[in-house]
């Protein structure tokens, strides 16, 4: 099995395993206790904190260990908002933050606060100017990831931090994808990370809060971790997290190997597989991560075929069992979501591993497309739809209505591709769909295939009881 | 080193270590993923859930894994309160709950709710009748521990659960000290526990919520653990927690050995050490735990001398560096807090271990008392106080005012014991103190020494600028 999904969770680093097993012997006692075992556990936590703080670039007393990256984000976001409640209740975040940030924002909204999303470009990158524009006088906190977890784009954190500094707004940087891999960007006020993303054990997150930042813990506290993180300290896991962070940091030079392999994938996939869109910034990116989407492909089927072929990868498609909507990241970028694949390489991945993946991928995609009835460029081979357009009397009206209601991604796009050939060039097709992904994928399909996307209308205008109608004008014969 | 503090944290059970190391190999991937490694992690979590649910006595889908017992309590208490918000905002808890329950209650109060404390008797036990009396029509939730963590008293959970059932109030049972040791009491609506208390790894708590219970998660959620516990699942630790819970449960018959050893300690300590109060229920108690308090002893000095002698124990005294107030449990029970020692025995403790402890303890207590200037029954050997009472003209007035302001526990009690001999029988002594422990320990001292406690008055009546005056009438010559 070739594991290409370290962005979800990295296998335990050997240093982490060794430290964990040792610390289970030495650090199981309560570090708050005064006897020998307790003092020993306290020394281990203190040493781990010092070591992790050095990598993060903060003082040890600015760093708390949490029980997950998600908890670090939630405690950090809500604590910083509570600490600056008098300034205002506005939270500014990029539209492509990790769900933990967005969920914390939802909790903040439910409690009466407001959340402003800063959009991104097609590469998934925020503009420092746009971010600066969102920083109003009543902004209590801003959040920006160091790098995007789905497409790998590195954000301009230093420039955004400078804008935040000018506006007097603290910036929380979610460094989950980059800590241990890339240098910590300067200028943050709060920083969060997650150990299992760098090869540490699960059960450990980091929350660093600069001394000068106003912070008010929002969750029932206790005396642990300076009142910021309640619950018995997980000393062995904390020790293993800190040890592996140092080890991973020392190996970071080897990430250049992965960056080269990612360049190979970025270049070769569109050559090997028809109708593919590689997404994310090609240059300012995480070294080990690349994402692409395949037209006319069901993401879940693709993952399961790749799994069968021996490759573990991830997907932001809506057509996987774990979610019903396309990834908010792909949506914010306005790129194709169907047949989405995220490849994130562990250290030690070889060119041979990548070549095997590239050898397998085209056949896997072809097989999935074939089972969906697509082979080569999709052509109109199906029977006419039961619903017909209002006819040529209305010049704005589509010449053909394709009913894809009740059909899940990627079927609406496949239907559109099949049937657009039925109308003459210059005429429009309306695709009726109640699948969320269609909103993203039909415009993207138009762009990829040189068709003109006309917009979205309520489906009831076309006699349907639910969903939307997506209008497309056929630009050239064939699709 | 003899570790007698499993109630704080139990050393990792060998089964837990074995399961943890194996699961680090097998269960490091994200259980939400569809590829082989993810499915394998999911299977491990599912099996762990089934196994733990069997011990708890619930359905697997009623059980969530949290990142600590504290988190389980906080999510459980606040989630259940939110779920029954329409019924009312009153929370009823015993006065001797774990601090995690009380802190959750404080958060509830800060958000506008109310908390009613149900008192306990001198054994630390709630009365089901008193508990029933607190269950008003607007009570959203009640909480009762299965057994007390400081004194070991087992609570009448089944009877209280029956009262809650009659009142239509869900009952959260904090089973942190008993799960794996004693049978789970019937009738609970929510149940919480903590793996490191039974020999599982740190980083795992349990939160069980019966299907019929209204529950509304209060913390920003995600799709993990049925939306109840956010953050990446700690699969290896969960596997180890469940495996060790089964193992510990299978060994529970051996707890009878510990119960006998505790009986030995309960009987011998008052024989070997003068001026000792053994606290907690002698019969309805945790098998492995016993607590006693020693007059005229500084808790921190006692712990550190016992540590030097090779014994790790815990204390609820205020005179330890981690806290400035006496344990709320001892306070609610109205028992002595100074020189407090909690002994909690791990499985495998032998009579020889206990005998060594009993051999060392009297000398250690004697040494601490000697350094405090106390030897044998305390007698008046110090110079008179600078503040004198108003004199014999006022029959209610104390004949002697002892100024113990600024002196920490156990010094106020030691001063009282030293100087009460200066007044004739029938006359009163006022002890001025600004130490919280005096409020508990002076009345208890009176009871232990057959003196009459007259009550507390503001210290400014005696010319002091802070603190309280504790009035004691000398009943018999000598103290």
mmCIF file of N, CA and C in Angstrom, chain A residues 201-285:
data_model
loop_
_atom_site.group_PDB
_atom_site.id
_atom_site.type_symbol
_atom_site.label_atom_id
_atom_site.label_comp_id
_atom_site.label_asym_id
_atom_site.label_seq_id
_atom_site.Cartn_x
_atom_site.Cartn_y
_atom_site.Cartn_z
ATOM 1 N N UNK A 201 2.013 11.936 17.582
ATOM 2 C CA UNK A 201 0.862 11.091 17.904
ATOM 3 C C UNK A 201 -0.441 11.875 17.800
ATOM 4 N N UNK A 202 -1.556 11.197 17.605
ATOM 5 C CA UNK A 202 -2.836 11.907 17.750
ATOM 6 C C UNK A 202 -3.007 12.310 19.207
ATOM 7 N N UNK A 203 -3.898 13.248 19.438
ATOM 8 C CA UNK A 203 -4.187 13.661 20.815
ATOM 9 C C UNK A 203 -3.378 14.850 21.294
ATOM 10 N N UNK A 204 -2.645 15.513 20.382
ATOM 11 C CA UNK A 204 -1.878 16.691 20.789
ATOM 12 C C UNK A 204 -2.042 17.808 19.763
ATOM 13 N N UNK A 205 -2.435 18.965 20.220
ATOM 14 C CA UNK A 205 -2.417 20.177 19.412
ATOM 15 C C UNK A 205 -1.578 21.217 20.122
ATOM 16 N N UNK A 206 -1.242 22.274 19.403
ATOM 17 C CA UNK A 206 -0.500 23.392 20.004
ATOM 18 C C UNK A 206 -1.351 24.656 19.903
ATOM 19 N N UNK A 207 -1.344 25.433 20.966
ATOM 20 C CA UNK A 207 -1.950 26.761 20.943
ATOM 21 C C UNK A 207 -0.942 27.732 21.538
ATOM 22 N N UNK A 208 -0.410 28.605 20.688
ATOM 23 C CA UNK A 208 0.517 29.625 21.171
ATOM 24 C C UNK A 208 -0.208 30.961 21.157
ATOM 25 N N UNK A 209 -0.076 31.687 22.247
ATOM 26 C CA UNK A 209 -0.710 33.004 22.378
ATOM 27 C C UNK A 209 0.365 33.976 22.837
ATOM 28 N N UNK A 210 0.678 34.956 21.992
ATOM 29 C CA UNK A 210 1.689 35.941 22.359
ATOM 30 C C UNK A 210 1.284 36.667 23.633
ATOM 31 N N UNK A 211 2.285 36.986 24.441
ATOM 32 C CA UNK A 211 2.066 37.657 25.730
ATOM 33 C C UNK A 211 1.155 38.874 25.621
ATOM 34 N N UNK A 212 1.358 39.649 24.563
ATOM 35 C CA UNK A 212 0.644 40.930 24.482
ATOM 36 C C UNK A 212 -0.825 40.765 24.091
ATOM 37 N N UNK A 213 -1.225 39.558 23.674
ATOM 38 C CA UNK A 213 -2.583 39.355 23.156
ATOM 39 C C UNK A 213 -3.588 39.213 24.297
ATOM 40 N N UNK A 214 -4.679 39.948 24.180
ATOM 41 C CA UNK A 214 -5.757 39.802 25.178
ATOM 42 C C UNK A 214 -6.456 38.485 24.916
ATOM 43 N N UNK A 215 -6.588 37.682 25.961
ATOM 44 C CA UNK A 215 -7.132 36.338 25.792
ATOM 45 C C UNK A 215 -7.968 36.005 27.014
ATOM 46 N N UNK A 216 -9.190 35.539 26.797
ATOM 47 C CA UNK A 216 -10.080 35.159 27.896
ATOM 48 C C UNK A 216 -10.625 33.767 27.630
ATOM 49 N N UNK A 217 -10.147 32.775 28.369
ATOM 50 C CA UNK A 217 -10.622 31.407 28.117
ATOM 51 C C UNK A 217 -12.149 31.346 28.193
ATOM 52 N N UNK A 218 -12.754 30.645 27.244
ATOM 53 C CA UNK A 218 -14.222 30.627 27.177
ATOM 54 C C UNK A 218 -14.812 29.347 27.712
ATOM 55 N N UNK A 219 -13.973 28.362 27.956
ATOM 56 C CA UNK A 219 -14.466 27.050 28.319
ATOM 57 C C UNK A 219 -14.207 26.867 29.797
ATOM 58 N N UNK A 220 -15.060 26.107 30.518
ATOM 59 C CA UNK A 220 -14.774 25.908 31.937
ATOM 60 C C UNK A 220 -13.321 25.472 32.115
ATOM 61 N N UNK A 221 -12.584 26.193 32.921
ATOM 62 C CA UNK A 221 -11.153 25.924 33.018
ATOM 63 C C UNK A 221 -10.794 25.070 34.206
ATOM 64 N N UNK A 222 -9.527 24.792 34.341
ATOM 65 C CA UNK A 222 -8.993 24.281 35.585
ATOM 66 C C UNK A 222 -7.585 24.837 35.676
ATOM 67 N N UNK A 223 -6.762 24.275 36.532
ATOM 68 C CA UNK A 223 -5.445 24.888 36.749
ATOM 69 C C UNK A 223 -4.426 24.418 35.714
ATOM 70 N N UNK A 224 -4.848 23.552 34.771
ATOM 71 C CA UNK A 224 -3.900 22.974 33.819
ATOM 72 C C UNK A 224 -3.601 23.939 32.668
ATOM 73 N N UNK A 225 -2.408 23.830 32.125
ATOM 74 C CA UNK A 225 -1.998 24.605 30.952
ATOM 75 C C UNK A 225 -2.427 26.067 31.065
ATOM 76 N N UNK A 226 -2.049 26.676 32.182
ATOM 77 C CA UNK A 226 -2.308 28.097 32.439
ATOM 78 C C UNK A 226 -3.793 28.459 32.320
ATOM 79 N N UNK A 227 -4.666 27.517 32.609
ATOM 80 C CA UNK A 227 -6.099 27.804 32.589
ATOM 81 C C UNK A 227 -6.688 27.841 31.198
ATOM 82 N N UNK A 228 -5.860 27.530 30.192
ATOM 83 C CA UNK A 228 -6.340 27.636 28.819
ATOM 84 C C UNK A 228 -6.905 26.350 28.278
ATOM 85 N N UNK A 229 -6.418 25.220 28.791
ATOM 86 C CA UNK A 229 -6.837 23.926 28.259
ATOM 87 C C UNK A 229 -7.168 23.009 29.427
ATOM 88 N N UNK A 230 -8.458 22.732 29.643
ATOM 89 C CA UNK A 230 -8.815 21.887 30.776
ATOM 90 C C UNK A 230 -8.504 20.428 30.506
ATOM 91 N N UNK A 231 -8.359 19.662 31.573
ATOM 92 C CA UNK A 231 -8.175 18.213 31.459
ATOM 93 C C UNK A 231 -6.750 17.788 31.767
ATOM 94 N N UNK A 232 -6.640 16.556 32.219
ATOM 95 C CA UNK A 232 -5.364 15.946 32.578
ATOM 96 C C UNK A 232 -4.398 16.006 31.398
ATOM 97 N N UNK A 233 -3.191 16.482 31.633
ATOM 98 C CA UNK A 233 -2.211 16.578 30.549
ATOM 99 C C UNK A 233 -1.831 15.194 30.036
ATOM 100 N N UNK A 234 -1.769 15.081 28.721
ATOM 101 C CA UNK A 234 -1.382 13.820 28.084
ATOM 102 C C UNK A 234 0.134 13.829 27.912
ATOM 103 N N UNK A 235 0.837 13.617 29.010
ATOM 104 C CA UNK A 235 2.288 13.816 29.024
ATOM 105 C C UNK A 235 3.025 12.956 27.988
ATOM 106 N N UNK A 236 2.775 11.647 27.927
ATOM 107 C CA UNK A 236 3.542 10.860 26.942
ATOM 108 C C UNK A 236 3.346 11.355 25.512
ATOM 109 N N UNK A 237 2.127 11.700 25.157
ATOM 110 C CA UNK A 237 1.871 12.157 23.786
ATOM 111 C C UNK A 237 2.505 13.519 23.532
ATOM 112 N N UNK A 238 2.502 14.369 24.546
ATOM 113 C CA UNK A 238 3.123 15.682 24.416
ATOM 114 C C UNK A 238 4.633 15.535 24.197
ATOM 115 N N UNK A 239 5.238 14.643 24.946
ATOM 116 C CA UNK A 239 6.675 14.383 24.795
ATOM 117 C C UNK A 239 6.971 13.878 23.378
ATOM 118 N N UNK A 240 6.144 12.952 22.916
ATOM 119 C CA UNK A 240 6.351 12.390 21.573
ATOM 120 C C UNK A 240 6.118 13.447 20.498
ATOM 121 N N UNK A 241 5.148 14.305 20.713
ATOM 122 C CA UNK A 241 4.862 15.365 19.737
ATOM 123 C C UNK A 241 6.054 16.302 19.606
ATOM 124 N N UNK A 242 6.597 16.717 20.735
ATOM 125 C CA UNK A 242 7.717 17.666 20.699
ATOM 126 C C UNK A 242 8.962 17.017 20.092
ATOM 127 N N UNK A 243 9.216 15.766 20.461
ATOM 128 C CA UNK A 243 10.406 15.088 19.930
ATOM 129 C C UNK A 243 10.309 14.943 18.415
ATOM 130 N N UNK A 244 9.132 14.555 17.933
ATOM 131 C CA UNK A 244 8.997 14.359 16.487
ATOM 132 C C UNK A 244 8.994 15.689 15.744
ATOM 133 N N UNK A 245 8.512 16.748 16.379
ATOM 134 C CA UNK A 245 8.541 18.050 15.711
ATOM 135 C C UNK A 245 9.986 18.477 15.435
ATOM 136 N N UNK A 246 10.835 18.284 16.424
ATOM 137 C CA UNK A 246 12.263 18.592 16.213
ATOM 138 C C UNK A 246 12.845 17.720 15.111
ATOM 139 N N UNK A 247 12.498 16.438 15.144
ATOM 140 C CA UNK A 247 13.061 15.507 14.161
ATOM 141 C C UNK A 247 12.612 15.881 12.749
ATOM 142 N N UNK A 248 11.331 16.175 12.613
ATOM 143 C CA UNK A 248 10.773 16.513 11.300
ATOM 144 C C UNK A 248 11.395 17.814 10.786
ATOM 145 N N UNK A 249 11.553 18.751 11.697
ATOM 146 C CA UNK A 249 12.156 20.038 11.324
ATOM 147 C C UNK A 249 13.582 19.820 10.806
ATOM 148 N N UNK A 250 14.291 18.911 11.448
ATOM 149 C CA UNK A 250 15.672 18.641 11.031
ATOM 150 C C UNK A 250 15.718 17.979 9.662
ATOM 151 N N UNK A 251 14.625 17.304 9.296
ATOM 152 C CA UNK A 251 14.585 16.617 8.001
ATOM 153 C C UNK A 251 13.978 17.487 6.897
ATOM 154 N N UNK A 252 13.662 18.728 7.220
ATOM 155 C CA UNK A 252 12.868 19.531 6.282
ATOM 156 C C UNK A 252 13.572 19.760 4.952
ATOM 157 N N UNK A 253 14.909 19.717 4.966
ATOM 158 C CA UNK A 253 15.632 19.919 3.704
ATOM 159 C C UNK A 253 15.219 18.871 2.671
ATOM 160 N N UNK A 254 14.854 17.693 3.160
ATOM 161 C CA UNK A 254 14.485 16.608 2.243
ATOM 162 C C UNK A 254 13.138 16.859 1.564
ATOM 163 N N UNK A 255 12.413 17.881 1.998
ATOM 164 C CA UNK A 255 11.127 18.174 1.359
ATOM 165 C C UNK A 255 11.319 18.605 -0.090
ATOM 166 N N UNK A 256 12.531 19.076 -0.430
ATOM 167 C CA UNK A 256 12.790 19.456 -1.823
ATOM 168 C C UNK A 256 12.578 18.260 -2.751
ATOM 169 N N UNK A 257 12.909 17.068 -2.265
ATOM 170 C CA UNK A 257 12.654 15.853 -3.067
ATOM 171 C C UNK A 257 11.164 15.729 -3.380
ATOM 172 N N UNK A 258 10.344 15.975 -2.352
ATOM 173 C CA UNK A 258 8.896 15.843 -2.552
ATOM 174 C C UNK A 258 8.388 16.925 -3.499
ATOM 175 N N UNK A 259 8.955 18.128 -3.386
ATOM 176 C CA UNK A 259 8.521 19.218 -4.262
ATOM 177 C C UNK A 259 8.766 18.852 -5.721
ATOM 178 N N UNK A 260 9.876 18.186 -5.961
ATOM 179 C CA UNK A 260 10.156 17.755 -7.344
ATOM 180 C C UNK A 260 9.159 16.701 -7.807
ATOM 181 N N UNK A 261 8.849 15.768 -6.916
ATOM 182 C CA UNK A 261 7.876 14.727 -7.282
ATOM 183 C C UNK A 261 6.501 15.348 -7.544
ATOM 184 N N UNK A 262 6.152 16.342 -6.749
ATOM 185 C CA UNK A 262 4.874 17.017 -6.971
ATOM 186 C C UNK A 262 4.883 17.717 -8.330
ATOM 187 N N UNK A 263 6.020 18.306 -8.693
ATOM 188 C CA UNK A 263 6.116 18.941 -10.014
ATOM 189 C C UNK A 263 5.884 17.913 -11.123
ATOM 190 N N UNK A 264 6.408 16.722 -10.923
ATOM 191 C CA UNK A 264 6.201 15.657 -11.901
ATOM 192 C C UNK A 264 4.703 15.351 -12.030
ATOM 193 N N UNK A 265 4.039 15.206 -10.886
ATOM 194 C CA UNK A 265 2.599 14.893 -10.926
ATOM 195 C C UNK A 265 1.817 16.032 -11.587
ATOM 196 N N UNK A 266 2.146 17.251 -11.200
ATOM 197 C CA UNK A 266 1.447 18.409 -11.775
ATOM 198 C C UNK A 266 1.576 18.444 -13.301
ATOM 199 N N UNK A 267 2.760 18.082 -13.783
ATOM 200 C CA UNK A 267 2.985 18.137 -15.226
ATOM 201 C C UNK A 267 2.386 16.931 -15.950
ATOM 202 N N UNK A 268 2.532 15.753 -15.365
ATOM 203 C CA UNK A 268 2.187 14.532 -16.081
ATOM 204 C C UNK A 268 0.691 14.214 -16.062
ATOM 205 N N UNK A 269 -0.002 14.504 -14.964
ATOM 206 C CA UNK A 269 -1.411 14.099 -14.868
ATOM 207 C C UNK A 269 -2.237 14.657 -16.032
ATOM 208 N N UNK A 270 -2.118 15.962 -16.355
ATOM 209 C CA UNK A 270 -2.940 16.468 -17.472
ATOM 210 C C UNK A 270 -2.522 15.874 -18.815
ATOM 211 N N UNK A 271 -1.291 15.412 -18.926
ATOM 212 C CA UNK A 271 -0.862 14.763 -20.162
ATOM 213 C C UNK A 271 -1.435 13.356 -20.270
ATOM 214 N N UNK A 272 -1.538 12.698 -19.120
ATOM 215 C CA UNK A 272 -1.936 11.286 -19.118
ATOM 216 C C UNK A 272 -3.440 11.087 -19.063
ATOM 217 N N UNK A 273 -4.138 12.032 -18.463
ATOM 218 C CA UNK A 273 -5.582 11.869 -18.247
ATOM 219 C C UNK A 273 -6.299 13.011 -18.945
ATOM 220 N N UNK A 274 -7.241 12.716 -19.836
ATOM 221 C CA UNK A 274 -7.974 13.806 -20.485
ATOM 222 C C UNK A 274 -8.918 14.494 -19.495
ATOM 223 N N UNK A 275 -9.212 15.774 -19.788
ATOM 224 C CA UNK A 275 -10.196 16.521 -19.001
ATOM 225 C C UNK A 275 -9.880 16.566 -17.515
ATOM 226 N N UNK A 276 -8.656 17.000 -17.215
ATOM 227 C CA UNK A 276 -8.233 17.146 -15.820
ATOM 228 C C UNK A 276 -7.896 18.602 -15.543
ATOM 229 N N UNK A 277 -8.223 19.066 -14.356
ATOM 230 C CA UNK A 277 -7.828 20.398 -13.921
ATOM 231 C C UNK A 277 -6.938 20.260 -12.679
ATOM 232 N N UNK A 278 -5.683 20.691 -12.791
ATOM 233 C CA UNK A 278 -4.805 20.720 -11.610
ATOM 234 C C UNK A 278 -5.061 22.032 -10.890
ATOM 235 N N UNK A 279 -5.319 21.963 -9.596
ATOM 236 C CA UNK A 279 -5.697 23.184 -8.875
ATOM 237 C C UNK A 279 -4.656 23.547 -7.824
ATOM 238 N N UNK A 280 -4.672 24.817 -7.409
ATOM 239 C CA UNK A 280 -3.723 25.307 -6.406
ATOM 240 C C UNK A 280 -2.517 25.969 -7.062
ATOM 241 N N UNK A 281 -1.833 26.771 -6.261
ATOM 242 C CA UNK A 281 -0.705 27.550 -6.775
ATOM 243 C C UNK A 281 0.459 26.621 -7.148
ATOM 244 N N UNK A 282 0.975 26.746 -8.388
ATOM 245 C CA UNK A 282 2.044 25.834 -8.810
ATOM 246 C C UNK A 282 3.389 26.141 -8.150
ATOM 247 N N UNK A 283 3.558 27.334 -7.625
ATOM 248 C CA UNK A 283 4.878 27.737 -7.100
ATOM 249 C C UNK A 283 4.834 27.974 -5.591
ATOM 250 N N UNK A 284 3.937 28.867 -5.160
ATOM 251 C CA UNK A 284 3.847 29.178 -3.725
ATOM 252 C C UNK A 284 2.939 28.144 -3.084
ATOM 253 N N UNK A 285 3.537 26.992 -2.803
ATOM 254 C CA UNK A 285 2.710 25.868 -2.362
ATOM 255 C C UNK A 285 3.461 25.019 -1.349
#
